[in-house]
mmCIF file of C-alpha atoms in Angstrom:
data_model
loop_
_atom_site.group_PDB
_atom_site.id
_atom_site.type_symbol
_atom_site.label_atom_id
_atom_site.label_comp_id
_atom_site.label_asym_id
_atom_site.label_seq_id
_atom_site.Cartn_x
_atom_site.Cartn_y
_atom_site.Cartn_z
ATOM 1 C CA MET A 151 161.756 145.328 57.504
ATOM 2 C CA THR A 152 159.416 146.525 54.556
ATOM 3 C CA GLU A 153 156.365 144.525 53.949
ATOM 4 C CA PRO A 154 156.682 142.322 50.760
ATOM 5 C CA LEU A 155 155.014 143.555 47.476
ATOM 6 C CA LEU A 156 152.248 141.460 45.872
ATOM 7 C CA ILE A 157 151.571 141.262 42.043
ATOM 8 C CA LEU A 158 148.173 142.807 41.356
ATOM 9 C CA VAL A 159 146.378 141.178 38.412
ATOM 10 C CA ASP A 160 143.145 141.473 36.362
ATOM 11 C CA LYS A 161 140.788 138.506 35.990
ATOM 12 C CA ASP A 162 142.792 137.154 33.080
ATOM 13 C CA ASP A 163 146.073 137.045 35.313
ATOM 14 C CA GLN A 164 147.602 140.115 33.534
ATOM 15 C CA GLU A 165 149.880 142.093 35.930
ATOM 16 C CA ILE A 166 148.382 145.564 36.477
ATOM 17 C CA GLY A 167 150.591 146.731 39.424
ATOM 18 C CA GLN A 168 152.113 145.968 42.718
ATOM 19 C CA MET A 169 150.941 146.621 46.375
ATOM 20 C CA ASN A 170 152.202 146.157 49.900
ATOM 21 C CA LYS A 171 151.000 142.749 51.163
ATOM 22 C CA LEU A 172 148.979 143.938 54.271
ATOM 23 C CA GLU A 173 147.420 146.758 52.115
ATOM 24 C CA ALA A 174 146.244 144.319 49.420
ATOM 25 C CA HIS A 175 144.702 142.195 52.134
ATOM 26 C CA GLU A 176 143.016 145.197 53.782
ATOM 27 C CA LYS A 177 141.528 146.369 50.371
ATOM 28 C CA GLY A 178 140.764 142.978 48.933
ATOM 29 C CA VAL A 179 142.679 143.720 45.742
ATOM 30 C CA LEU A 180 142.948 140.750 43.322
ATOM 31 C CA HIS A 181 146.511 139.477 43.419
ATOM 32 C CA ARG A 182 148.504 136.449 42.241
ATOM 33 C CA ALA A 183 149.193 133.503 44.653
ATOM 34 C CA ILE A 184 150.477 130.051 44.534
ATOM 35 C CA SER A 185 149.440 126.771 46.276
ATOM 36 C CA VAL A 186 151.329 123.629 46.375
ATOM 37 C CA LEU A 187 149.853 120.146 47.016
ATOM 38 C CA ILE A 188 152.277 117.268 47.776
ATOM 39 C CA PHE A 189 150.935 113.700 47.687
ATOM 40 C CA ASN A 190 152.912 110.673 48.917
ATOM 41 C CA SER A 191 153.161 107.341 46.999
ATOM 42 C CA LYS A 192 150.013 106.005 48.795
ATOM 43 C CA GLY A 193 148.085 109.060 47.400
ATOM 44 C CA GLU A 194 147.858 110.769 50.758
ATOM 45 C CA TRP A 195 147.711 114.612 50.973
ATOM 46 C CA LEU A 196 150.540 116.342 52.930
ATOM 47 C CA LEU A 197 148.773 119.029 54.887
ATOM 48 C CA GLN A 198 150.313 121.762 57.041
ATOM 49 C CA LYS A 199 148.804 123.420 60.129
ATOM 50 C CA ARG A 200 149.570 127.243 59.782
ATOM 51 C CA ALA A 201 151.725 128.754 62.544
ATOM 52 C CA SER A 202 149.650 130.365 65.372
ATOM 53 C CA SER A 203 151.558 133.652 64.673
ATOM 54 C CA LYS A 204 150.083 134.153 61.141
ATOM 55 C CA TYR A 205 148.040 137.365 60.896
ATOM 56 C CA HIS A 206 145.232 135.598 59.337
ATOM 57 C CA SER A 207 144.082 132.004 59.335
ATOM 58 C CA PRO A 208 146.486 131.076 62.170
ATOM 59 C CA SER A 209 146.570 127.374 63.367
ATOM 60 C CA LEU A 210 144.308 126.135 60.476
ATOM 61 C CA TRP A 211 145.023 123.199 58.370
ATOM 62 C CA SER A 212 145.832 123.824 54.683
ATOM 63 C CA ASN A 213 147.578 122.657 51.670
ATOM 64 C CA THR A 214 151.318 121.813 51.746
ATOM 65 C CA CYS A 215 152.241 125.434 51.239
ATOM 66 C CA CYS A 216 150.883 128.620 49.856
ATOM 67 C CA SER A 217 152.202 132.065 49.363
ATOM 68 C CA HIS A 218 152.747 134.761 46.772
ATOM 69 C CA PRO A 219 155.235 135.255 44.001
ATOM 70 C CA ILE A 220 157.290 138.429 44.393
ATOM 71 C CA PRO A 221 157.455 141.027 41.495
ATOM 72 C CA GLY A 222 159.537 139.559 38.628
ATOM 73 C CA GLU A 223 159.245 135.962 39.935
ATOM 74 C CA ILE A 224 157.325 133.331 37.875
ATOM 75 C CA SER A 225 154.758 131.240 39.850
ATOM 76 C CA LEU A 226 156.589 127.860 39.421
ATOM 77 C CA LYS A 227 159.778 129.443 40.847
ATOM 78 C CA ALA A 228 157.758 131.001 43.712
ATOM 79 C CA ALA A 229 156.053 127.664 44.524
ATOM 80 C CA LYS A 230 159.467 125.741 44.612
ATOM 81 C CA ARG A 231 161.027 128.522 46.775
ATOM 82 C CA ARG A 232 158.045 128.621 49.314
ATOM 83 C CA LEU A 233 157.962 124.818 49.468
ATOM 84 C CA TRP A 234 161.541 124.934 50.468
ATOM 85 C CA GLU A 235 161.084 127.948 52.925
ATOM 86 C CA GLU A 236 157.989 126.668 54.591
ATOM 87 C CA MET A 237 158.435 122.867 54.514
ATOM 88 C CA GLY A 238 162.101 122.394 53.885
ATOM 89 C CA MET A 239 161.343 120.187 50.796
ATOM 90 C CA ILE A 240 162.636 120.162 47.314
ATOM 91 C CA VAL A 241 160.074 118.297 45.131
ATOM 92 C CA ASP A 242 159.468 118.227 41.337
ATOM 93 C CA ILE A 243 156.121 120.077 40.882
ATOM 94 C CA ASN A 244 153.840 120.779 37.964
ATOM 95 C CA PHE A 245 151.204 123.318 37.386
ATOM 96 C CA ILE A 246 147.732 121.930 37.053
ATOM 97 C CA PHE A 247 145.117 124.871 37.143
ATOM 98 C CA ASP A 248 144.430 128.212 38.659
ATOM 99 C CA PHE A 249 141.251 129.530 40.329
ATOM 100 C CA THR A 250 140.065 132.837 41.721
ATOM 101 C CA TYR A 251 138.522 133.191 45.202
ATOM 102 C CA ARG A 252 137.628 135.881 47.659
ATOM 103 C CA ALA A 253 137.190 135.379 51.482
ATOM 104 C CA ASP A 254 136.501 137.960 54.072
ATOM 105 C CA PHE A 255 138.012 137.254 57.515
ATOM 106 C CA SER A 256 136.747 138.329 60.924
ATOM 107 C CA ASN A 257 139.747 140.471 61.484
ATOM 108 C CA GLY A 258 138.856 142.712 58.544
ATOM 109 C CA LEU A 259 141.307 141.276 56.074
ATOM 110 C CA ILE A 260 140.193 140.070 52.655
ATOM 111 C CA GLU A 261 141.878 137.324 50.504
ATOM 112 C CA HIS A 262 141.119 138.085 46.871
ATOM 113 C CA GLU A 263 143.564 135.808 44.881
ATOM 114 C CA LEU A 264 144.181 134.237 41.478
ATOM 115 C CA ASP A 265 145.766 131.125 42.816
ATOM 116 C CA HIS A 266 148.189 129.002 40.588
ATOM 117 C CA VAL A 267 148.100 125.383 41.903
ATOM 118 C CA PHE A 268 150.949 122.982 41.641
ATOM 119 C CA VAL A 269 151.303 119.294 42.521
ATOM 120 C CA GLY A 270 154.111 116.898 43.261
ATOM 121 C CA THR A 271 154.820 113.420 44.789
ATOM 122 C CA SER A 272 157.095 112.835 47.740
ATOM 123 C CA ASP A 273 157.444 110.519 50.671
ATOM 124 C CA GLU A 274 159.779 112.886 52.437
ATOM 125 C CA LEU A 275 158.849 114.196 55.965
ATOM 126 C CA PRO A 276 158.942 117.925 55.971
ATOM 127 C CA ILE A 277 161.339 119.991 58.069
ATOM 128 C CA LEU A 278 158.966 122.768 59.194
ATOM 129 C CA ASN A 279 159.781 126.478 59.364
ATOM 130 C CA ARG A 280 157.991 127.074 62.732
ATOM 131 C CA GLU A 281 157.328 130.688 61.700
ATOM 132 C CA GLU A 282 155.157 129.272 58.908
ATOM 133 C CA ALA A 283 153.797 125.880 59.921
ATOM 134 C CA GLU A 284 153.438 124.341 63.385
ATOM 135 C CA ASP A 285 152.577 120.764 62.384
ATOM 136 C CA PHE A 286 152.050 118.575 59.283
ATOM 137 C CA GLU A 287 150.142 115.420 58.489
ATOM 138 C CA TYR A 288 149.973 113.015 55.529
ATOM 139 C CA VAL A 289 146.154 112.194 55.389
ATOM 140 C CA ASP A 290 144.088 109.795 53.250
ATOM 141 C CA GLN A 291 141.649 111.470 50.877
ATOM 142 C CA ASN A 292 138.517 109.939 52.348
ATOM 143 C CA LEU A 293 139.567 110.839 55.915
ATOM 144 C CA LEU A 294 140.244 114.377 54.677
ATOM 145 C CA LEU A 295 136.811 114.782 53.005
ATOM 146 C CA LYS A 296 135.135 113.557 56.251
ATOM 147 C CA ARG A 297 137.187 116.053 58.362
ATOM 148 C CA LEU A 298 136.402 118.818 55.943
ATOM 149 C CA GLU A 299 132.703 118.030 56.093
ATOM 150 C CA GLU A 300 132.619 117.640 59.933
ATOM 151 C CA ASN A 301 134.836 120.628 60.798
ATOM 152 C CA PRO A 302 135.156 122.969 57.943
ATOM 153 C CA SER A 303 136.301 125.760 60.252
ATOM 154 C CA ASP A 304 139.635 123.864 60.907
ATOM 155 C CA TYR A 305 140.691 124.516 57.386
ATOM 156 C CA THR A 306 141.799 127.571 55.392
ATOM 157 C CA GLU A 307 139.241 129.155 52.992
ATOM 158 C CA TRP A 308 141.549 128.608 49.908
ATOM 159 C CA PHE A 309 142.079 125.038 50.756
ATOM 160 C CA LYS A 310 138.299 124.262 51.067
#
């Protein structure tokens, strides 16, 4: 199986090429990403705990889902696709903002992403793809902020 290609972008989110996923994370090349945040009707955040088999940030809590669009795929379509693939959910989501971040990991990999963030509302319970996520939780914002402050190492860099 070949490694998926990522969309390389400049600081203005203009596509400048493609690169193998692992190579992009080894070199820290800026690439396009997506993050999805789902809230329930009580305003609680739906978090996922990443699978322990992930090659970086395993077993850490994060937003509902995150990934990368594939070449030729718009970010909204990628976000909906990955929400289904990771969490087994179909939810109406909307783009709210994007941001760029860079994080160096102890295993030598580097995340350098221009991340498109989408939000939606659902009271569904996810049906987890265990290769992607090992647990989930709907959590109140005040409790989430307290947990992030007390145990920041329990959460992914892009979520913080």
